[in-house]
Coordinates of C-alpha atoms in Angstrom, one line a residue:
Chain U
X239 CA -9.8 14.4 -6.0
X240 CA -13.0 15.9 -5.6
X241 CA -15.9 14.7 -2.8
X242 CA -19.1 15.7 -2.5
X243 CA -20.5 15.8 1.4
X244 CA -24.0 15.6 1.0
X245 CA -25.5 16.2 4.4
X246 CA -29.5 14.7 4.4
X247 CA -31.0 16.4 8.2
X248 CA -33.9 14.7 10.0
X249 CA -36.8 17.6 10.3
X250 CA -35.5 18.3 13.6
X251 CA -32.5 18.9 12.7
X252 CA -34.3 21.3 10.4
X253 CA -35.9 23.0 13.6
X254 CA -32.6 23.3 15.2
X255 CA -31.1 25.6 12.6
X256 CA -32.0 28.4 14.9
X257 CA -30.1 27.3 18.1
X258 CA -27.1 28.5 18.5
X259 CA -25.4 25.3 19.6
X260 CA -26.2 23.5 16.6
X261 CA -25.4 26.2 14.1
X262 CA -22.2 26.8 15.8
X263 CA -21.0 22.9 15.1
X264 CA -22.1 24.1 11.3
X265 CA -19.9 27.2 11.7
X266 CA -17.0 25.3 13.0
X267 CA -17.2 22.7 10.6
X268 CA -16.6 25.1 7.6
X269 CA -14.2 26.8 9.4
X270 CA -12.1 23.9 9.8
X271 CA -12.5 22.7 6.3
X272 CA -11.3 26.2 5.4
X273 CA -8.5 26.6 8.2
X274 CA -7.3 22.8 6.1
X275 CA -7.5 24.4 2.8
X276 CA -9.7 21.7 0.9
X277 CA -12.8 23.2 0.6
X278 CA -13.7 24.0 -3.0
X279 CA -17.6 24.8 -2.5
X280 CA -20.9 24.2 -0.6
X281 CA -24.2 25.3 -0.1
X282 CA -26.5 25.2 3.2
X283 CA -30.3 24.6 2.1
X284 CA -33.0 26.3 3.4
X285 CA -35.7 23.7 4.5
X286 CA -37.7 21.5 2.6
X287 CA -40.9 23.1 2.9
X288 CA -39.0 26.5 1.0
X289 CA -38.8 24.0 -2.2
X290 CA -40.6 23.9 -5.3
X291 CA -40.5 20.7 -7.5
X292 CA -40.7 20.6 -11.7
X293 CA -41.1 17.8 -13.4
X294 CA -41.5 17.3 -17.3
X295 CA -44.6 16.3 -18.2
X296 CA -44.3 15.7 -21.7
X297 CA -44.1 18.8 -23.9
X298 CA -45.4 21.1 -20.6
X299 CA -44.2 21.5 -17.1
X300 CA -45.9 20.2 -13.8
X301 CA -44.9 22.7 -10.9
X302 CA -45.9 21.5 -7.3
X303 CA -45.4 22.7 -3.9
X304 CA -42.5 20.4 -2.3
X305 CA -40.9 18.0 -0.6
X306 CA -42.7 14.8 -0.9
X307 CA -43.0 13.6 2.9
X308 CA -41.6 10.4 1.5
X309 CA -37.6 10.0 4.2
X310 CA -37.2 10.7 7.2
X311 CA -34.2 13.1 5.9
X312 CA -34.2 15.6 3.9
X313 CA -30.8 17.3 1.7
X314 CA -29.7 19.9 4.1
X315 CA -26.9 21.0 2.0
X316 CA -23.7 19.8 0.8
X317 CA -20.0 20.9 0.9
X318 CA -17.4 20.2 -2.2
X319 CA -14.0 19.2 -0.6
X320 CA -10.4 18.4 -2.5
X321 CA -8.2 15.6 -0.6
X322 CA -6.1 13.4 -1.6
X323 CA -8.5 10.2 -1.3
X324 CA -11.8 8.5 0.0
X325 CA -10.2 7.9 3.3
X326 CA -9.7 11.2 3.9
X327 CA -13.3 12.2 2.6
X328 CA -14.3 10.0 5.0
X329 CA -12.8 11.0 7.7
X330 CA -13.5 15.0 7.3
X331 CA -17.6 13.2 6.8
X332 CA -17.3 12.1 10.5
X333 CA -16.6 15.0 11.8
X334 CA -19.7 16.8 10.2
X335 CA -21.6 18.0 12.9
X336 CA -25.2 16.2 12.5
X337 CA -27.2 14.5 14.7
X338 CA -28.0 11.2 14.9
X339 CA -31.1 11.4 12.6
X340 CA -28.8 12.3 9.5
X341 CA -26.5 11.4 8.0
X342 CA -23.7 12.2 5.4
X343 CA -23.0 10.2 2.0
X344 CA -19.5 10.8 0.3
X345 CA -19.5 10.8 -3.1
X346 CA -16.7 11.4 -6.1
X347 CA -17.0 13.9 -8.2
X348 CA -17.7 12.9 -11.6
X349 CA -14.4 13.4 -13.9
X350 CA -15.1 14.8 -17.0
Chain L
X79 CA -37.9 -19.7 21.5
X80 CA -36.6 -17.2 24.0
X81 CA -35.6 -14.1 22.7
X82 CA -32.3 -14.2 24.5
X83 CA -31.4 -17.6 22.7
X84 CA -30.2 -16.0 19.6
X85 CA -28.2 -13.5 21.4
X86 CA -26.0 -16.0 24.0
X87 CA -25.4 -17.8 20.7
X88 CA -24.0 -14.9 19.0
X89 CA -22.1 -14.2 22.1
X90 CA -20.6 -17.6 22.4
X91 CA -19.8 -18.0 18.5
X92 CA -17.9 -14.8 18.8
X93 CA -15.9 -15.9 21.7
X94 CA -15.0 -18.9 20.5
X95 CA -14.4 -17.2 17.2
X96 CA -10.8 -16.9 17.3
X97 CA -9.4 -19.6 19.9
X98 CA -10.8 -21.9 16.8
X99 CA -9.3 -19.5 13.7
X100 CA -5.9 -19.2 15.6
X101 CA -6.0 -23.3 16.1
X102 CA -7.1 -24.0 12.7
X103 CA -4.7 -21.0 10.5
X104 CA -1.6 -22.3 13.0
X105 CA -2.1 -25.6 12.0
X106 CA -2.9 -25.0 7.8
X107 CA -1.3 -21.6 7.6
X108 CA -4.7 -20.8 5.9
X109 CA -6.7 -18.1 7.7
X110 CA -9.1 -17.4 4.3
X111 CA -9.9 -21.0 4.1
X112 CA -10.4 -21.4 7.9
X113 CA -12.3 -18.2 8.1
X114 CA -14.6 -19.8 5.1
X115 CA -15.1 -23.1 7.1
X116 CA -15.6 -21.5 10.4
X117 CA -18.0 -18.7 8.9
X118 CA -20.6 -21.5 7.7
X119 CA -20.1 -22.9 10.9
X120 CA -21.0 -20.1 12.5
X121 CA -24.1 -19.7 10.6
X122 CA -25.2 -23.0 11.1
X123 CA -24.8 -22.8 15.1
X124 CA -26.7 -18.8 14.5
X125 CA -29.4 -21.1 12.9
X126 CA -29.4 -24.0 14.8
X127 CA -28.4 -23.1 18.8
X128 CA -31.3 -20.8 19.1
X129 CA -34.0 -23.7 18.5
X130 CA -32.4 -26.3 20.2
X131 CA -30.4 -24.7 22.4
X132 CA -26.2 -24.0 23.2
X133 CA -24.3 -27.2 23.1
X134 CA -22.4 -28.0 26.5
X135 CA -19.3 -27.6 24.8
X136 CA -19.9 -24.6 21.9
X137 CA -16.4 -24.9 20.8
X138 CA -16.4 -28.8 20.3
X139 CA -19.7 -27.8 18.2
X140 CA -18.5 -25.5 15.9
X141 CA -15.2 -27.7 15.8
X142 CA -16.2 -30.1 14.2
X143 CA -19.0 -28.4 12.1
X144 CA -15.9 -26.3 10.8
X145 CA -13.8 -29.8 10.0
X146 CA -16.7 -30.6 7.7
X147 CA -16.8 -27.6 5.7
X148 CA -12.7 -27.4 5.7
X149 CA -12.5 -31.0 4.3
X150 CA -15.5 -30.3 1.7
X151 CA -13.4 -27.7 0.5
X152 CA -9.8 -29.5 0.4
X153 CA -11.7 -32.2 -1.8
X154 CA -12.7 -29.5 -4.2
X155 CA -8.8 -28.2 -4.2
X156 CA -7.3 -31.3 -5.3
X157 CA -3.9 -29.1 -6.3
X158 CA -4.0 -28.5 -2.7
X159 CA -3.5 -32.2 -1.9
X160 CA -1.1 -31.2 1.4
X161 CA -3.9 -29.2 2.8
X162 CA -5.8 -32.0 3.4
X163 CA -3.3 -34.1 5.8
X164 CA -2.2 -30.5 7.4
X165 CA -5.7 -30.3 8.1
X166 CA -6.8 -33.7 9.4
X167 CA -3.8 -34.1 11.5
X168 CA -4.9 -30.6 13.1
X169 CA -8.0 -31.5 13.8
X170 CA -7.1 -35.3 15.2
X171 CA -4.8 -33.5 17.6
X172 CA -7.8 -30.7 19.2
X173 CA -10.0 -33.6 19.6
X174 CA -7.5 -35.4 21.4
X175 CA -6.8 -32.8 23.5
X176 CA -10.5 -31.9 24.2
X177 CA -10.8 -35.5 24.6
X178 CA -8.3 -35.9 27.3
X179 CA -9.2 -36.2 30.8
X180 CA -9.8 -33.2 33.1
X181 CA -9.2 -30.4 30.3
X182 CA -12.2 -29.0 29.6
X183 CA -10.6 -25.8 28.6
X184 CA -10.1 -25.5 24.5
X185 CA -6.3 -24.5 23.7
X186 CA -6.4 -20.7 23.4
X187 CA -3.6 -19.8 20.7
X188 CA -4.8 -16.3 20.0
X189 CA -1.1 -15.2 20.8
X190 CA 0.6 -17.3 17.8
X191 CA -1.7 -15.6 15.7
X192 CA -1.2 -12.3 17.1
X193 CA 2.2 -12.7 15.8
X194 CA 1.2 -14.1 13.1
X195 CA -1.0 -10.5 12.0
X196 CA 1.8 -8.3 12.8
X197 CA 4.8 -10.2 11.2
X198 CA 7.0 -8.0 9.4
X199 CA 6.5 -8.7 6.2
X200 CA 2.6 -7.8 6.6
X201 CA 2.4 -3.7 5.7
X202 CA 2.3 -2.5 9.2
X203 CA -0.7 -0.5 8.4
X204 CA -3.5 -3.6 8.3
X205 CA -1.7 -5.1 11.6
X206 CA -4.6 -3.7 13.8
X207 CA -6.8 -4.7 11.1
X208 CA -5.9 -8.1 10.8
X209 CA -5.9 -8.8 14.6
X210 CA -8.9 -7.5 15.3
X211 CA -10.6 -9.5 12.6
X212 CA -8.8 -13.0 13.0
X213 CA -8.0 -12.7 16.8
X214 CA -11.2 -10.8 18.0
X215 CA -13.8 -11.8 15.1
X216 CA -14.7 -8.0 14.4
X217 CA -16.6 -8.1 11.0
X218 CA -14.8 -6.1 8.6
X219 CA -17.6 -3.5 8.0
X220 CA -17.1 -2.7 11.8
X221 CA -13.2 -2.4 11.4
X222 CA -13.6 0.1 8.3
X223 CA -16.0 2.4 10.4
X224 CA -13.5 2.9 13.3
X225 CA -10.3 3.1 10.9
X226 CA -12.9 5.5 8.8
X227 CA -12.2 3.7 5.5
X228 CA -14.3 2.4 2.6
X229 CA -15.3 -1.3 3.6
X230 CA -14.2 -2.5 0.2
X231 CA -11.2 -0.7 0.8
X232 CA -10.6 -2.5 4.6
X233 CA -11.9 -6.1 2.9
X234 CA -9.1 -5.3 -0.1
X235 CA -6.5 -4.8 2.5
X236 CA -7.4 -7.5 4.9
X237 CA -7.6 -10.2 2.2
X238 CA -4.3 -9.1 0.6
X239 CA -2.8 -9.8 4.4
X240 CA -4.0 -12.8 4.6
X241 CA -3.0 -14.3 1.4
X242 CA 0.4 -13.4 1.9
X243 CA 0.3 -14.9 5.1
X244 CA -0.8 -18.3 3.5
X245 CA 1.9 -17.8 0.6
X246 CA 4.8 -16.2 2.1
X247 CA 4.6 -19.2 5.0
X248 CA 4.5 -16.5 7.7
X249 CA 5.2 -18.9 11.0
X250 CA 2.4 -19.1 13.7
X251 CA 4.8 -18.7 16.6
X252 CA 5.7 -16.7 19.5
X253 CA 9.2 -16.0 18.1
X254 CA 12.1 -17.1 19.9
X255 CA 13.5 -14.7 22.8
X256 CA 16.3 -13.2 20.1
X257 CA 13.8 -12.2 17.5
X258 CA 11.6 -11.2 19.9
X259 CA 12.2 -7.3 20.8
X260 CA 11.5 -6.3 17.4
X261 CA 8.6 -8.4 17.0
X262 CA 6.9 -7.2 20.3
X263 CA 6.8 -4.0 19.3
X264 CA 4.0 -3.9 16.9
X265 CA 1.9 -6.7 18.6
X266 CA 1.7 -4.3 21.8
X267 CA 0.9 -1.4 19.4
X268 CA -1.7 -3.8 18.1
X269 CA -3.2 -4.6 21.2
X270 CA -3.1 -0.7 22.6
X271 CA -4.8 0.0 19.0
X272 CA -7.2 -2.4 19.5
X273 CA -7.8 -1.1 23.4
X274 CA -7.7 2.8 21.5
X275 CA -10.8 1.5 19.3
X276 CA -12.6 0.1 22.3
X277 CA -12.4 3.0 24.3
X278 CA -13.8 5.3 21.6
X279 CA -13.8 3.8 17.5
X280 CA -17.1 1.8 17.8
X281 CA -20.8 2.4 18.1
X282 CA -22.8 0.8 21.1
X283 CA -21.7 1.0 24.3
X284 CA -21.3 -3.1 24.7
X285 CA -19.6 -3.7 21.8
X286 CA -17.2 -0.8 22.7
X287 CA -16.6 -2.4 26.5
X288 CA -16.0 -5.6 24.9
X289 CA -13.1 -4.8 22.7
X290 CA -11.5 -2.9 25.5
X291 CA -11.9 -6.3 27.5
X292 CA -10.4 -8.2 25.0
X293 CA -7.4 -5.9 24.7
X294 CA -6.6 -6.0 27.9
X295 CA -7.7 -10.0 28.0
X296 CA -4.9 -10.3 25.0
X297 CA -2.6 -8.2 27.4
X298 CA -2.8 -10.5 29.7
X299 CA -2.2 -13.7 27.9
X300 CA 0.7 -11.7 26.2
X301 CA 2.6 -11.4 29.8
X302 CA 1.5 -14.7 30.6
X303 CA 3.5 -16.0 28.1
X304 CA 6.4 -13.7 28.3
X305 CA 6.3 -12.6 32.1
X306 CA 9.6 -10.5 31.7
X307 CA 9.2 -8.5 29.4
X308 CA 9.1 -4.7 30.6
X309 CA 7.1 -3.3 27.8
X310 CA 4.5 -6.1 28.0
X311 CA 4.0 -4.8 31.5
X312 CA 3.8 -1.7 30.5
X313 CA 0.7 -2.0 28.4
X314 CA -1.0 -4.0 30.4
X315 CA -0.6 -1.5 33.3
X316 CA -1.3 1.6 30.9
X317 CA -4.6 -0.2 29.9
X318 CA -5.6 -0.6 33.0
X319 CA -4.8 2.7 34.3
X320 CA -7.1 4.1 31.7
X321 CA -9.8 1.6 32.2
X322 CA -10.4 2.4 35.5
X323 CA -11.4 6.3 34.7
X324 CA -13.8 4.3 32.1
X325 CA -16.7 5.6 34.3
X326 CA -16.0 9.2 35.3
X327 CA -14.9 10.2 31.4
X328 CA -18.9 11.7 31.2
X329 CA -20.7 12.7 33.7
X330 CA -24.7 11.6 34.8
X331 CA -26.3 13.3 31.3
X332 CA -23.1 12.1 29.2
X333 CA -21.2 15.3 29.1
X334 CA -17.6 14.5 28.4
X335 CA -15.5 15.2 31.7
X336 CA -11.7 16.0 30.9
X337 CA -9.4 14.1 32.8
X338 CA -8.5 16.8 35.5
X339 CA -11.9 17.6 35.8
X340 CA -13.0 13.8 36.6
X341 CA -14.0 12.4 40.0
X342 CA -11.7 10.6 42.0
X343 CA -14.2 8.7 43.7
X344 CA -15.5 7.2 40.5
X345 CA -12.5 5.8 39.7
X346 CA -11.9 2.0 40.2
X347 CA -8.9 2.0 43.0
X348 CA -8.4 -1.8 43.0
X349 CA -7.7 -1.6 38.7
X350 CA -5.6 1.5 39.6
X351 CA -3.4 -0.5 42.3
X352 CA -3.1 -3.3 40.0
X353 CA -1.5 -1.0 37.2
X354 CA 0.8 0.3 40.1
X355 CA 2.1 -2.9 41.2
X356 CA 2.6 -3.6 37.3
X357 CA 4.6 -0.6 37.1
X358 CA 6.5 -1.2 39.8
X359 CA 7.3 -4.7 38.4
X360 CA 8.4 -3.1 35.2
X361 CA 10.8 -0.4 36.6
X362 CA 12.5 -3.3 38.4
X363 CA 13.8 -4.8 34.8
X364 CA 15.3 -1.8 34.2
X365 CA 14.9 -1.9 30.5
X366 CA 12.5 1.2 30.1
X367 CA 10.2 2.0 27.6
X368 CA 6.8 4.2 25.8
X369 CA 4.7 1.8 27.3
X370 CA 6.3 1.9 30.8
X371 CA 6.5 5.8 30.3
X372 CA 3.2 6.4 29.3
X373 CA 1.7 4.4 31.9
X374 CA 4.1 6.4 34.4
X375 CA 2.4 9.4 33.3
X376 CA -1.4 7.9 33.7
X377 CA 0.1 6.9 37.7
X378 CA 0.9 10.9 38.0
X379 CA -2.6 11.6 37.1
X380 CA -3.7 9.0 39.2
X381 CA -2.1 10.1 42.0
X382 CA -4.4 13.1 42.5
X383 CA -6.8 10.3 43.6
X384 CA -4.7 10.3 47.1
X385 CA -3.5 13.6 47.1
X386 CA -6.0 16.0 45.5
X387 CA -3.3 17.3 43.4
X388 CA -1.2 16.8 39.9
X389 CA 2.3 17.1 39.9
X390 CA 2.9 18.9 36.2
X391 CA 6.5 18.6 37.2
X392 CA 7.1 15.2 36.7
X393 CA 4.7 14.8 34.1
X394 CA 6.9 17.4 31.9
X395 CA 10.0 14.8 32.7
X396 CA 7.8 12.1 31.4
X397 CA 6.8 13.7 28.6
X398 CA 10.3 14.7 27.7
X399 CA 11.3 10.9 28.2
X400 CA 8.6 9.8 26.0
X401 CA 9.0 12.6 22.8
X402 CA 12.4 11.4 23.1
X403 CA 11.6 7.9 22.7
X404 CA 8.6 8.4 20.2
X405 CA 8.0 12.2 19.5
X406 CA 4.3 11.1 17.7
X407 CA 2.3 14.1 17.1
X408 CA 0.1 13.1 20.1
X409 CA 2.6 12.8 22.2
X410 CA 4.6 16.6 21.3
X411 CA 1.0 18.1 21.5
X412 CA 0.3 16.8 25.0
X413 CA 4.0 17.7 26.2
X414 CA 3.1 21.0 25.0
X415 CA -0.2 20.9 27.3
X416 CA 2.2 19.8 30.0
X417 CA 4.2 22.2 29.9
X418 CA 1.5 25.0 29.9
X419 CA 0.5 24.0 32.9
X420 CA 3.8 23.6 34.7
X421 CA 5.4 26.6 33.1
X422 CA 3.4 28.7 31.3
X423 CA 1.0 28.9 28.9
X424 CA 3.9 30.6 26.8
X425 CA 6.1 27.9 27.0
X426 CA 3.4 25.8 25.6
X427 CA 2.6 27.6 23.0
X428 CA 6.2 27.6 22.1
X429 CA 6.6 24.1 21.8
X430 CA 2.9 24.1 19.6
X431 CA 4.4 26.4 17.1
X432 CA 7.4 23.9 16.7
X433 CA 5.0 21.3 14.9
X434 CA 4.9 21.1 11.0
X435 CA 2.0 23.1 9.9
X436 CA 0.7 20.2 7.8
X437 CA 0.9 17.6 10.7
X438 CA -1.6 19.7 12.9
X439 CA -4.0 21.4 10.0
X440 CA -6.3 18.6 10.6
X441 CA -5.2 17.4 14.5
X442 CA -7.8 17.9 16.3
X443 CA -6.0 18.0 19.9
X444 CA -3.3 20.7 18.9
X445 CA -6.6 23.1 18.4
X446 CA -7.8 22.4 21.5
X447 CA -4.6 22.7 23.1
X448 CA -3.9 25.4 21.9
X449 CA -7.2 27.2 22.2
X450 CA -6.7 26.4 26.5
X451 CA -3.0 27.9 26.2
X452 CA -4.1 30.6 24.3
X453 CA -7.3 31.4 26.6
X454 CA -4.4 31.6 30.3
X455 CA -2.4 34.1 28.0
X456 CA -5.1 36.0 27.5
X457 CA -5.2 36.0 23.8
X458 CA -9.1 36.0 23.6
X459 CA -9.4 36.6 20.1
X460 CA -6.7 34.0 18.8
X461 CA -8.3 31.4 21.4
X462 CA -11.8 31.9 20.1
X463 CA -10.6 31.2 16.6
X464 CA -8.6 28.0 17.2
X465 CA -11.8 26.8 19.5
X466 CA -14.2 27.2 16.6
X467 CA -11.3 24.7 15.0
X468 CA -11.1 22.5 17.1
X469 CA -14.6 21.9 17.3
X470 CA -15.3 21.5 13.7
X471 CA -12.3 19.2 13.4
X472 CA -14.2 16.9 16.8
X473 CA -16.0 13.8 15.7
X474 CA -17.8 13.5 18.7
X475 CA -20.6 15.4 19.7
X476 CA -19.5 15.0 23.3
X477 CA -16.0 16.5 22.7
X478 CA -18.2 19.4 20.4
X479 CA -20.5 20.2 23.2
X480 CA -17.4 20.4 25.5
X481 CA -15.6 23.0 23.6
X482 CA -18.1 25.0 22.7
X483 CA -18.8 25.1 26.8
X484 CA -15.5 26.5 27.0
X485 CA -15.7 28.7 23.9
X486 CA -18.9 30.3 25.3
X487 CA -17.3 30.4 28.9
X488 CA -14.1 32.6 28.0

C-alpha cells in the first residue's frame, strides 16, 4: 500500500536547510528509503515565502503573495513510500529526520 | 490548591493502578470490566484528591470507589449474574485483609497477572502490550507510540487480548513448577521489553526512568517468588547491569556516548556489584541461559570499569553461546561487531554478509556496524555509503548526530 509522508517544518527548520548537518539527516533519510526499495516519489519544498496562492473567486482568479502566517509549520515536502502496512509507514515516519518543531502525518494513498 | 496536588495524585493513582486491576481481574477474570470500574475511579480521585487532598490509604480509596462502579455495572448485566458473587466475595476478602491488624501493605498480585498477559493462548505479539497496560497502567496511546503502531490499531489488539482472557478462563496464577519453564519464558521477555521501552521507547525523561524502574521492580517480585530460577536471575542482573551505565549513555550537552566510549566513573558500582553477585548466583544452578548469557556479556564490558580494558575474547565466546541459543538478528549483528574487534574487521564483515538481505534492509544496527568494520578495513567509500544508511534508518537525533560525527571524522 501506498503512504504519503508529509513532512510540515517549523521556520527554523526552514533556516536550517542550509547547514550541512541537517540536510545531511535529509540526504540519509532518502537514501535509506531508497537503499529499502519502497520509495515511489517525493518532493522537497522550497520555503513558504517562494509560494504563490490562487483561489477561485467566482468566475475570476485571486492571486496573492503566500503563506498565510497562520501554523507554526509549514509543508516542507513529502515522500510517497510502498510497504506492506501502516505499521510500517509508521515506523519509516519516525525516523524522518525533523526537529522537534515538525512533524510528520502518515497518510494512505487514496485507491482509485 | 497547590499546584503539586494534582500531580502526587496522578502519581499515586498510577501506582496503585495495577496492584488493584491484578486484585480485581484475578478475582472476576474480567480485566475490561475492572479496567472500566477502576478507570472512573481514577477520575474521581483525579477530581477529588487535589481539593481535598490524598487519602491516608489511596488504595483503600480507590478500592472501594472501584467496588461501586463494578457492582453498578454487574446490576446492569443481569446475564452475568455469577459476576456479581465473584466480585463481592473479592472485594469482602481485600477489605479483610486491609482490615487486619498490622498489614498496612495492599496485596501486590501484579505477578499472577503477569502470567496472566503472556499465557499462551494470548498471540505473543500484544504480551508486552498487555502487561504494560494492565500491570503498569501505560495508557494505550503511549504503548502505540513506542511499539510505533496506529493507536486504534494497539486499542484493537489489546481489547481482543483481553476478552479472550475473560472468555477463554485464562487462570490468574503463577503456574505450577512443571508448567513453569515454558511459561517463564515470555513473562521475562515481557519484562526485558518493558525495561527495552523504558530505556529508550518513550518521550520524557521521567516517564522513561519510571518504566525502567518498574521493570526491574517486576524483576524483582518475579525472583521473589521463584528465587531459583536461573533465568529470572539473569534478567534481573542484565537489567541492572544496563541501568547502571543509565547516566554515562550521553554526555553533559546530551551527545550519545557508545558504550566503549563511556566513563567508568559515571557508572553506578554498587548496581554493577549487585548484577555480579546475581550472576554469580545464577551460574551456580547450572542451568544456563540468554538471559544469564547476555548479562555475562554486559559483566565483560563492565569489567573495563576495574581494568581499563575489554576482553573481545570472551565476549566472541559469549556471543557464540548466545547466537546459538537465540541467533535474533540483534544478537548475529553484534557477534559480528565482536568479532571485528577481536579478529578483524574482515571476519566481521564476513559474518554481516551471512544475514538475509531482507532482515537487515531496514536494521538500523547492521549499517552502523558495518559502516565501523568497513571504516578499520579501509574501504572508505563502501563505509561512507552504509553511514549515510545507517543514519537515515536512526530514529534518534542523538544516534544521527553520532554517526554523522563519525561519517565526517573518517
Amino acid at each position: 500500500m501506498q503512504y504519503a509522508l508529509i513532512i510540515r517544518e517549523a521556520a527554523e527548520d526552514f533556516a536550517r536547510r542550509d547547514d550541512p548537518t541537517y540536510r545531511d539527516g535529509w540526504v540519509a533519510y532518502s537514501q535509506a528509503l531508497a537503499q529499502a526499495g519502497i520509495m515511489t516519489g517525493g518532493a522537497g519544498l522550497t520555503g513558504p515565502e517562494t509560494g504563490t496562492i490562487v483561489r477561485r473567486k467566482g468566475e475570476d482568479h485571486d492571486v496573492q503573495d503566500g503563506p498565510y502566517p497562520e501554523g507554526k509549520e509549514q509543508l516542507g515536502g513529502f515522500y510517497l513510500i510502498d510497504v506492506p502496512d501502516m505499521d510500517t509507514a509508521l515506523e519509516w515516519a519516525t525516523r524522518v529526520p525533523i526537529s522537534d518543531k515538525g512533524s510528520v502525518e502518515v497518510r494512505p494513498r487514496l485507491q482509485m | 490548591m497547590p499546584p503539586d496536588a494534582g500531580r502526587a495524585a496522578e502519581k499515586v493513582a498510577r501506582q496503585s493502578y495495577g496492584k488493584l486491576i491484578a486484585f480485581l481481574a484475578a478475582r472476576s477474570r474480567d480485566v475490561p470490566a475492572a479496567e472500566d470500574a477502576l478507570s472512573e475511579a481514577l477520575a474521581s480521585a483525579l477530581r477529588v484528591w487535589p481539593e481535598r487532598g490524598v487519602p491516608g490509604n489511596p488504595e483503600a480509596w480507590l478500592l472501594v470507589a472501584a467496588r461501586r462502579n463494578l457492582m453498578q455495572a454487574a446490576r446492569h448485566r443481569t446475564v452475568e449474574a455469577n459476576a456479581q458473587t465473584t466480585i463481592s466475595v473479592a472485594f469482602e476478602e481485600a477489605e479483610e485483609r486491609m482490615n487486619a491488624a498490622g498489614s498496612a501493605v495492599f496485596p501486590d498480585e501484579r505477578l499472577k497477572l503477569l502470567f496472566a498477559c503472556t499465557h499462551p493462548a494470548i498471540d505473543s505479539s500484544v504480551h508486552t502490550a498487555l502487561m504494560l497496560q494492565t500491570v503498569l497502567g501505560i495508557e494505550a496511546k503511549t504503548i502505540a507510540r513506542s511499539f510505533v503502531v496506529s493507536p486504534e490499531a494497539m486499542s484493537q489488539r489489546l481489547v481482543r487480548a483481553k476478552l479472550k482472557i475473560r472468555d477463554a478462563g485464562i487462570p490468574f496464577v503463577v503456574p505450577p513448577r512443571p508448567a513453569l519453564p515454558g511459561r517463564l519464558a515470555a513473562v521475562l521477555s515481557a519484562i526485558y521489553a518493558a525495561y527495552g521501552l523504558g530505556w529508550d521507547g518513550l518521550d520524557g525523561e521521567n516517564e522513561r526512568h519510571s518504566l525502567a524502574g518498574e521493570a526491574i521492580w517486576l524483576g524483582r517480585a518475579l525472583l521473589a517468588v521463584l528465587p531459583d530460577e536461573p533465568e529470572a536471575v539473569g534478567l534481573l542482573s542484565l537489567m541492572l547491569h544496563c541501568e547502571a551505565r543509565r547516566s554515562a549513555r550521553r554526555d553533559g550537552s546530551g551527545r550519545y556516548v557508545p558504550l566503549d566510549e563511556q566513563d567508568t566513573a559515571a557508572w553506578n558500582a554498587i548496581m554493577i556489584a549487585e548484577a555480579d553477585a546475581l550472576l554469580r548466583k545464577a551460574g551456580s544452578f547450572d542451568r544456563f541461559g540468554p538471559f544469564q548469557c547476555q548479562a555475562a556479556i554486559q559483566s565483560v564490558h563492565a569489567a573495563r570499569r576495574l581494568s581499563g580494558t575489554t576482553d573481545w575474547q570472551a565476549l566472541t565466546t559469549l556471543y557464540a553461546a548466545l547466537v546459538m541459543m537465540k541467533p535474533t538478528l540483534g544478537a548475529r549483528v553484534s557477534q559480528a561487531a565482536v568479532i571485528g574487534r577481536a579478529l578483524s574487521a574482515a571476519a566481521g564483515l564476513e559474518g554481516l554478509d551471512k544475514l538475509d538481505p531482507r532482515d537487515i534492509a531496514s536494521y538500523q544496527p547492521y549499517w552502523a556496524v558495518r559502516a565501523f568494520l568497513l571504516t578499520r578495513a579501509g574501504d572508505d567509500t563502501a563505509a561512507a555509503d552504509a553511514y549515510m544508511t545507517a543514519i537515515g534508518l536512526s530514529d534518534s537525533p542523538a544516534v544521527r548526530d553520532f554517526l554523522a560525527g563519525r561519517l565526517k571524522g573518517m
